[in-house]
PDB file of C-alpha atoms and ligand atoms in Angstrom:
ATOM      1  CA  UNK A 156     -48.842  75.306 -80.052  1.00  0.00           C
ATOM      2  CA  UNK A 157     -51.973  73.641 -82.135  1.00  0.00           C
ATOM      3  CA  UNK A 158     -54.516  75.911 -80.649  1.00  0.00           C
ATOM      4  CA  UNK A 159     -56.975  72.554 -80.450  1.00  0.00           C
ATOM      5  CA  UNK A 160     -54.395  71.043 -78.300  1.00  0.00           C
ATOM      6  CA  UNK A 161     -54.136  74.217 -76.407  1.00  0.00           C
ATOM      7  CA  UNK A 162     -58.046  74.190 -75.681  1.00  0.00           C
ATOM      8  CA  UNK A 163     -57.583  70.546 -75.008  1.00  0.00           C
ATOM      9  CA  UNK A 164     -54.776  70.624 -72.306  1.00  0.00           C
ATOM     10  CA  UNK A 165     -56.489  74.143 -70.591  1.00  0.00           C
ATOM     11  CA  UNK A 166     -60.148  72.380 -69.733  1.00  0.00           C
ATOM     12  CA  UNK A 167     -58.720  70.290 -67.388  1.00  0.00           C
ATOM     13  CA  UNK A 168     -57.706  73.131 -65.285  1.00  0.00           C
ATOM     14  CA  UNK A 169     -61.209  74.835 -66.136  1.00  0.00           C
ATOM     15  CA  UNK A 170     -62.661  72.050 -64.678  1.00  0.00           C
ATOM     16  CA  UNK A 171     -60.672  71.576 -61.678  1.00  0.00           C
ATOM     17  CA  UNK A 172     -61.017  75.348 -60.981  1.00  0.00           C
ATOM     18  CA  UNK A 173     -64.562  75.304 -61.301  1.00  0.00           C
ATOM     19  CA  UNK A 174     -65.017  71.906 -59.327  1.00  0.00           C
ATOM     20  CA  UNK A 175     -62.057  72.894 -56.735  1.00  0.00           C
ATOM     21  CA  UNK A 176     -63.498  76.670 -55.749  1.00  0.00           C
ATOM     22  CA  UNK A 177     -66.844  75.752 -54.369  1.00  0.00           C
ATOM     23  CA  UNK A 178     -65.327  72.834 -52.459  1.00  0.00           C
ATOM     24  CA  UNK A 179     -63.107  74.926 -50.997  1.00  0.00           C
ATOM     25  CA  UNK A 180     -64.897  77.768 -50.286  1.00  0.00           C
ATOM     26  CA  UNK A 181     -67.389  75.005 -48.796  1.00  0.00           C
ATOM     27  CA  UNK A 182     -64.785  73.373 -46.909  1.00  0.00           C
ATOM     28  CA  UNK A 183     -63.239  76.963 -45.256  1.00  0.00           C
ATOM     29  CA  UNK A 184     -66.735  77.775 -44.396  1.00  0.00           C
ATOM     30  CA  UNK A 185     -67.569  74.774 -42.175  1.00  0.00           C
ATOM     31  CA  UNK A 186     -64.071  75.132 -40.651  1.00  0.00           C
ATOM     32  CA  UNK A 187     -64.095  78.783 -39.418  1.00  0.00           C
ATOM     33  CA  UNK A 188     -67.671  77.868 -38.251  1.00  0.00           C
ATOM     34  CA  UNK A 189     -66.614  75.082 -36.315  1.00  0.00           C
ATOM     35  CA  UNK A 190     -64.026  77.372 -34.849  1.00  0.00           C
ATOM     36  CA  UNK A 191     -66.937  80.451 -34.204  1.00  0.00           C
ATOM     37  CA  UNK A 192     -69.431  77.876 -33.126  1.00  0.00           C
ATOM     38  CA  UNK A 193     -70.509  77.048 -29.474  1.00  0.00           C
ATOM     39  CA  UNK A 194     -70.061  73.104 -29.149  1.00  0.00           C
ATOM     40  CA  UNK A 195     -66.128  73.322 -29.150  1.00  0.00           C
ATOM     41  CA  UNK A 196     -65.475  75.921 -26.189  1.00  0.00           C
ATOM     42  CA  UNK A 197     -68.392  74.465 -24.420  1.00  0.00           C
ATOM     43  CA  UNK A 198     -66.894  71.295 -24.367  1.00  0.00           C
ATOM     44  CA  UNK A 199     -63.396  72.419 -23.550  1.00  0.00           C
ATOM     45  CA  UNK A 200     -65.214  73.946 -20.898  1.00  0.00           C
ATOM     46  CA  UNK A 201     -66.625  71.111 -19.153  1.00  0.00           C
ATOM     47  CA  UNK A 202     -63.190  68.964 -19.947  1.00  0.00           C
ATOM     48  CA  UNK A 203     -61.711  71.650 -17.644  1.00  0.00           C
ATOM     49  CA  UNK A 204     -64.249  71.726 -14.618  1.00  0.00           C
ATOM     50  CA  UNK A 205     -63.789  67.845 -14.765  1.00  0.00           C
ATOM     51  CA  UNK A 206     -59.821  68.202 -14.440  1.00  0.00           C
ATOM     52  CA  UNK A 207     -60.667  70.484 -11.477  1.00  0.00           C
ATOM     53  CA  UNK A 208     -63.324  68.749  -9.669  1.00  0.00           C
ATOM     54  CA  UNK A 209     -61.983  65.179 -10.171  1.00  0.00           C
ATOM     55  CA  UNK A 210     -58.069  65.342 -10.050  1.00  0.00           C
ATOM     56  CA  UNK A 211     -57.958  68.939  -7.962  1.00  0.00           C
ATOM     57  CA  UNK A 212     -60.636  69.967  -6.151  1.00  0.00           C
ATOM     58  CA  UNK A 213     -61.598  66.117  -5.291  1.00  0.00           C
ATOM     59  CA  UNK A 214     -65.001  66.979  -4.377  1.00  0.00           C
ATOM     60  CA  UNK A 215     -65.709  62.850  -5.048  1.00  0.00           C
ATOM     61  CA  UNK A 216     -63.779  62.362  -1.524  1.00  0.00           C
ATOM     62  CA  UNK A 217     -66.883  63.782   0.525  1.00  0.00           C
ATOM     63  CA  UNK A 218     -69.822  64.507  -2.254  1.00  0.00           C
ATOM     64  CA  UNK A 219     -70.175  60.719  -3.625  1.00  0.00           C
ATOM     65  CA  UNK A 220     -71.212  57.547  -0.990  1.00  0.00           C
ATOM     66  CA  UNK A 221     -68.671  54.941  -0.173  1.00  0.00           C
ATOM     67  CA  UNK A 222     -68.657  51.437   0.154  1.00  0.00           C
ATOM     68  CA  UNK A 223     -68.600  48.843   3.324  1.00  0.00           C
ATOM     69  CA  UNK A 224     -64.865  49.155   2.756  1.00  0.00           C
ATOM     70  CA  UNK A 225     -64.702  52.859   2.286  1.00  0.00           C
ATOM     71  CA  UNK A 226     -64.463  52.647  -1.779  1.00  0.00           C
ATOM     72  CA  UNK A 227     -66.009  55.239  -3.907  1.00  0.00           C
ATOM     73  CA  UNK A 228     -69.428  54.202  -4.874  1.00  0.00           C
ATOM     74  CA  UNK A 229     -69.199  55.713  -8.801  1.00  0.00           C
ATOM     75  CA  UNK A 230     -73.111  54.888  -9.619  1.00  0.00           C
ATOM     76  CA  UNK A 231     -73.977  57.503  -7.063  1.00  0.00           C
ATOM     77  CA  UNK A 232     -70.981  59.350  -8.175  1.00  0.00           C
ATOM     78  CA  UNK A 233     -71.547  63.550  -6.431  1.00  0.00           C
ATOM     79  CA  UNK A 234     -74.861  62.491  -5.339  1.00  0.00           C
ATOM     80  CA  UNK A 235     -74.524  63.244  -1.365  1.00  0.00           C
ATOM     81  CA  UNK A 236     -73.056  61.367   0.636  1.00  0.00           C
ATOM     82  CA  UNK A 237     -73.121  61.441   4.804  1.00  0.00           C
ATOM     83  CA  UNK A 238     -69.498  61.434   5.866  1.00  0.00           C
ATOM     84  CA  UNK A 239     -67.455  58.364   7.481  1.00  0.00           C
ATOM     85  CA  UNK A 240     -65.377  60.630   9.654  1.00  0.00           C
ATOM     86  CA  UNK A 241     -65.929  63.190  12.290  1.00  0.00           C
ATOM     87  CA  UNK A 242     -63.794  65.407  13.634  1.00  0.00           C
ATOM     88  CA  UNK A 243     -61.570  65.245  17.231  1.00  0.00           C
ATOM     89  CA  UNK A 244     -62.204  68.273  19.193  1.00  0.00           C
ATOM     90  CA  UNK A 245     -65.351  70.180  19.083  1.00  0.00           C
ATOM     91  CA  UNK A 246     -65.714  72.428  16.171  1.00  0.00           C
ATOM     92  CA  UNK A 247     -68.546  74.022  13.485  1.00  0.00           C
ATOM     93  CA  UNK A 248     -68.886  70.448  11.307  1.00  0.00           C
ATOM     94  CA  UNK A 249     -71.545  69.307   8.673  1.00  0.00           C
ATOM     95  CA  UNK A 250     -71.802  65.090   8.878  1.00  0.00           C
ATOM     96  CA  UNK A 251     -73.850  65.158   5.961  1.00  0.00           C
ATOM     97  CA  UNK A 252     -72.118  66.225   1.938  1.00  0.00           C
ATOM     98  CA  UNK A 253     -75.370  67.780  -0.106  1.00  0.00           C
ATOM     99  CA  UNK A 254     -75.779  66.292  -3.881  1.00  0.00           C
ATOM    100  CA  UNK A 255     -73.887  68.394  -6.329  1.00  0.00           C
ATOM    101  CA  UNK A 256     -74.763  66.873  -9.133  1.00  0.00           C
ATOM    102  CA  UNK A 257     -76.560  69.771 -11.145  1.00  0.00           C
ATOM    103  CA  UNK A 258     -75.771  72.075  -8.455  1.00  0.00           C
ATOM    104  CA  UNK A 259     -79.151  72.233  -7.170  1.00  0.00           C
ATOM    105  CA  UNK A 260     -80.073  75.652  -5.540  1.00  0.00           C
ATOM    106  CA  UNK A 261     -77.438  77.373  -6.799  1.00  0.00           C
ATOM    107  CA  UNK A 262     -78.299  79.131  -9.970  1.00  0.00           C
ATOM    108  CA  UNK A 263     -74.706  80.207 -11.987  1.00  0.00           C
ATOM    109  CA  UNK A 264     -73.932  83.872 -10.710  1.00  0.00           C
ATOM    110  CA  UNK A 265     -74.420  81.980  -6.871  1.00  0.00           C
ATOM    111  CA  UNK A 266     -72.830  78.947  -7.936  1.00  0.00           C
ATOM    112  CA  UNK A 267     -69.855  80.974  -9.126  1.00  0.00           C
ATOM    113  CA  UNK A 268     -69.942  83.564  -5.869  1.00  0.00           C
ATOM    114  CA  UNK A 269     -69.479  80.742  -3.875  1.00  0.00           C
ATOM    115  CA  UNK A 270     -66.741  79.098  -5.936  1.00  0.00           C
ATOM    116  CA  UNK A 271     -64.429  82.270  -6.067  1.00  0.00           C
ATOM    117  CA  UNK A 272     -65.595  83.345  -2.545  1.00  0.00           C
ATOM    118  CA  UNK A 273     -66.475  80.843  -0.220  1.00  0.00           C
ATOM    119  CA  UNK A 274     -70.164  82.594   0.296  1.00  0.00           C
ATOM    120  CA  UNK A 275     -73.339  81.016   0.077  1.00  0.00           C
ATOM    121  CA  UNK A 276     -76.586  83.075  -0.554  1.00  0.00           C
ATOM    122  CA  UNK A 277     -78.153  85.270   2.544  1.00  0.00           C
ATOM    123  CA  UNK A 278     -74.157  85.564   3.271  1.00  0.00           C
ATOM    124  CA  UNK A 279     -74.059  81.814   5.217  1.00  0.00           C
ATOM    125  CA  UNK A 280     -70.658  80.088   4.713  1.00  0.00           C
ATOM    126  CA  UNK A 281     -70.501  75.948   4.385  1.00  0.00           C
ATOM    127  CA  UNK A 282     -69.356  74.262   7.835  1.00  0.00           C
ATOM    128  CA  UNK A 283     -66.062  71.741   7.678  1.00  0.00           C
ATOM    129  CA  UNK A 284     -64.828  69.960   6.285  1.00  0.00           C
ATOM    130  CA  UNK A 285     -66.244  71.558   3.480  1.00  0.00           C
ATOM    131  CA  UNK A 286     -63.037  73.278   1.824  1.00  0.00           C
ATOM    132  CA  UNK A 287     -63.677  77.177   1.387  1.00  0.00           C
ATOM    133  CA  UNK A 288     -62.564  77.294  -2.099  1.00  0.00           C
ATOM    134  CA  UNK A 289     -61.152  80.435  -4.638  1.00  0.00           C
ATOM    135  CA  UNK A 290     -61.734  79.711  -7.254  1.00  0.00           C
ATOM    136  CA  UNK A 291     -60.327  81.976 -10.276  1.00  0.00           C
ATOM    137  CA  UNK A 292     -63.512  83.422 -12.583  1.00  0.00           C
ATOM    138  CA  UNK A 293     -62.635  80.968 -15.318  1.00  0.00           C
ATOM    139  CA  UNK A 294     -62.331  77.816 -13.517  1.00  0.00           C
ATOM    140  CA  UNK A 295     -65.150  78.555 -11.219  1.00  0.00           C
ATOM    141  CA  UNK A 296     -67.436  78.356 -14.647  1.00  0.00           C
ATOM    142  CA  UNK A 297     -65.250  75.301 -15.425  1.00  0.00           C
ATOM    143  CA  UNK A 298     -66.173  73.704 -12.319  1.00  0.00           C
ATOM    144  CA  UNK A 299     -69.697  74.743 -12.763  1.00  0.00           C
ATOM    145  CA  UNK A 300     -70.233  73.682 -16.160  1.00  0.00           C
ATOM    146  CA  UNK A 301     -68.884  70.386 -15.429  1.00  0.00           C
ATOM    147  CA  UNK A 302     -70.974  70.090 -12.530  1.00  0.00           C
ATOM    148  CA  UNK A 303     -74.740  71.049 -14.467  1.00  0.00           C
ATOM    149  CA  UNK A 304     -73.802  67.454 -16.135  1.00  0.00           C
ATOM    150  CA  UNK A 305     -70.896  65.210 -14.414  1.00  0.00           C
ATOM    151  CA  UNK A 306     -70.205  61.867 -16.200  1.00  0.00           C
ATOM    152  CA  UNK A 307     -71.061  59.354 -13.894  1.00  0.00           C
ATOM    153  CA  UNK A 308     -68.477  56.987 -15.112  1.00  0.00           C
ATOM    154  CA  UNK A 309     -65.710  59.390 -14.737  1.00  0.00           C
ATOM    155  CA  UNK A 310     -63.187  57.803 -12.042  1.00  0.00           C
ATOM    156  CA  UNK A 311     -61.679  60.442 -10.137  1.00  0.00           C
ATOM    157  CA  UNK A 312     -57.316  60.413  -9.504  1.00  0.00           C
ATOM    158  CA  UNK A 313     -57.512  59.260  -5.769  1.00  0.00           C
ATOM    159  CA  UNK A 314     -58.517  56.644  -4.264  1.00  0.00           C
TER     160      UNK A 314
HETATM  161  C1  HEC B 287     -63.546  67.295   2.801  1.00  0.00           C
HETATM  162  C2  HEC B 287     -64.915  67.122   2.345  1.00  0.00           C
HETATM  163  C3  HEC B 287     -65.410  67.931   1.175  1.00  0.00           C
HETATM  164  C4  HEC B 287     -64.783  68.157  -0.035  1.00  0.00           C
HETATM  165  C5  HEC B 287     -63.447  67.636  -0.508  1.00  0.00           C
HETATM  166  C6  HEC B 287     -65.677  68.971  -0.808  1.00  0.00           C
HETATM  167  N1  HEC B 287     -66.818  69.232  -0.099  1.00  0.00           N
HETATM  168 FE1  HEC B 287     -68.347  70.412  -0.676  1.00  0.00          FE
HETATM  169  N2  HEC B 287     -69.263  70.145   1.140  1.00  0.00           N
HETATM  170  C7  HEC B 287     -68.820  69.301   2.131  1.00  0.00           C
HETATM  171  C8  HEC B 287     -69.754  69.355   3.240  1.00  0.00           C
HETATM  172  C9  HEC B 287     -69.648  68.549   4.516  1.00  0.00           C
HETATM  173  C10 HEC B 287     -70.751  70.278   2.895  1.00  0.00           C
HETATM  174  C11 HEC B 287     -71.950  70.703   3.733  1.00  0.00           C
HETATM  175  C12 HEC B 287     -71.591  71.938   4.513  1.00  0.00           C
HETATM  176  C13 HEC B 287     -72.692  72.416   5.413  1.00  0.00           C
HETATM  177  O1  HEC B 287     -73.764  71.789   5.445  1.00  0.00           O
HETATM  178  O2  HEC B 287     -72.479  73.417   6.134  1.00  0.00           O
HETATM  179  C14 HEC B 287     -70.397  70.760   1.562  1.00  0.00           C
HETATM  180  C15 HEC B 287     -71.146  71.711   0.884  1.00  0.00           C
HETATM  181  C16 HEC B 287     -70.902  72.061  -0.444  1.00  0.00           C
HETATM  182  C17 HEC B 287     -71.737  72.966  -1.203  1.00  0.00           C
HETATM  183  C18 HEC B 287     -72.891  73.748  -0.640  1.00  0.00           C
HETATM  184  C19 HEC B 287     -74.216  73.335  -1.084  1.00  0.00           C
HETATM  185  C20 HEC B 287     -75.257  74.268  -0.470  1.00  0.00           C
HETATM  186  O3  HEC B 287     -76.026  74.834  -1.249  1.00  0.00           O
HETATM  187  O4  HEC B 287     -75.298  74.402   0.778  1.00  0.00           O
HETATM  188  C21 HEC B 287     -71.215  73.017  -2.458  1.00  0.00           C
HETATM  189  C22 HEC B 287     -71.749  73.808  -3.647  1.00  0.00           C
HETATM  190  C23 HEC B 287     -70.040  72.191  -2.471  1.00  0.00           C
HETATM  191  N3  HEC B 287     -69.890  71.621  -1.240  1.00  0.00           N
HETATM  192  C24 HEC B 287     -69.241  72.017  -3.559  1.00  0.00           C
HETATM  193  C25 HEC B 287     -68.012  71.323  -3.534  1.00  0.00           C
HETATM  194  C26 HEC B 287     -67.133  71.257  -4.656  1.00  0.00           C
HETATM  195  C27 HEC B 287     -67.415  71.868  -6.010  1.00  0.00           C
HETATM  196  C28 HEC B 287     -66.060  70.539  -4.237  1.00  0.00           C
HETATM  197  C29 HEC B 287     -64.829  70.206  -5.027  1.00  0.00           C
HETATM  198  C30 HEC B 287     -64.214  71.267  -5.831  1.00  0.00           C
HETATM  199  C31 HEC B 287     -66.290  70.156  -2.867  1.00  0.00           C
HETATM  200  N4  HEC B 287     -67.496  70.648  -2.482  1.00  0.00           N
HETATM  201  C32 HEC B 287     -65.421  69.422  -2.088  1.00  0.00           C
HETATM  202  C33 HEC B 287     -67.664  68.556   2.104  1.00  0.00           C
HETATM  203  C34 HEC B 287     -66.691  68.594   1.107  1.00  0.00           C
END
């Protein structure tokens, strides 16, 4: 082969390989960073604790105010809410659901001892209706991560 033509036809692939290799090496960097970074799991994290507290847990049902006709108000979504039902027979009862929006008074290790326990801190328990949840570990941080910052515009499954 001409040896020109040879020189000719191989800077091409020079080129590309010295274009190509940064970009690529740029491109796998800000990939496995995403991947090691802390946005993406926290996320996930709160996308979970929103599955749990709006389609499982339902904690909308008692914790956000209702309407003249009993619908969920969702501008005050999980801010408190005094309850529209009382129970039967005499029994232990709360008539009033506290805010949980940002979980106030509940730092995380309390906030997640109640959640997997059912205990409050200085050992008191909530009255009913208030369901004594367990929580597993995991989704109790779920739950609580969601809960630091709820979307107010999230409707929940019921109702
Ligand atoms: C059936 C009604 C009901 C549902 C559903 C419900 N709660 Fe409650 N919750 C209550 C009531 C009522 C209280 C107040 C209990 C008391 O004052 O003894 C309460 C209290 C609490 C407290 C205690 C706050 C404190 O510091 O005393 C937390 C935290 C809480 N609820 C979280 C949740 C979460 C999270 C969910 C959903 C996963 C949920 N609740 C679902 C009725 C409910």
């Amino acid at each position: 082969m001409n040896p020109r033509f040879a020189r000719a036809l191989s800077f091409p692939f020079v080129a590309l390989l010295l274009v190509g290799l940064p970009i690529g090496a740029i491109l796998f960097a800000s990939c496995s960073g995403a991947k090691a970074g802390s946005s993406e799991p926290a996320a996930a994290l709160r996308e979970r604790g929103r599955y749990l507290v709006e389609q499982v847990g339902l904690c909308a049902d008692c914790h956000t105010p209702r309407d003249e006709q009993g619908r969920l108000q969702m501008d005050r979504h999980l801010l408190g809410a005094a309850l529209p039902f009382q129970p039967k027979v005499p029994m232990p009862w709360a008539d009033v659901a506290p805010p949980l929006t940002g979980l106030p008074g509940l730092d995380d290790a309390a906030a997640r001892r109640f959640l997997t326990t059912g205990e409050l801190p200085g050992g008191r328990r909530p009255r009913p209706p208030m369901p004594e949840f367990r929580f597993a570990p995991a989704d109790a941080d779920a739950v609580i991560a969601y809960l630091r910052r709820p979307q107010p515009a999230s409707p929940p499954a019921a109702h």
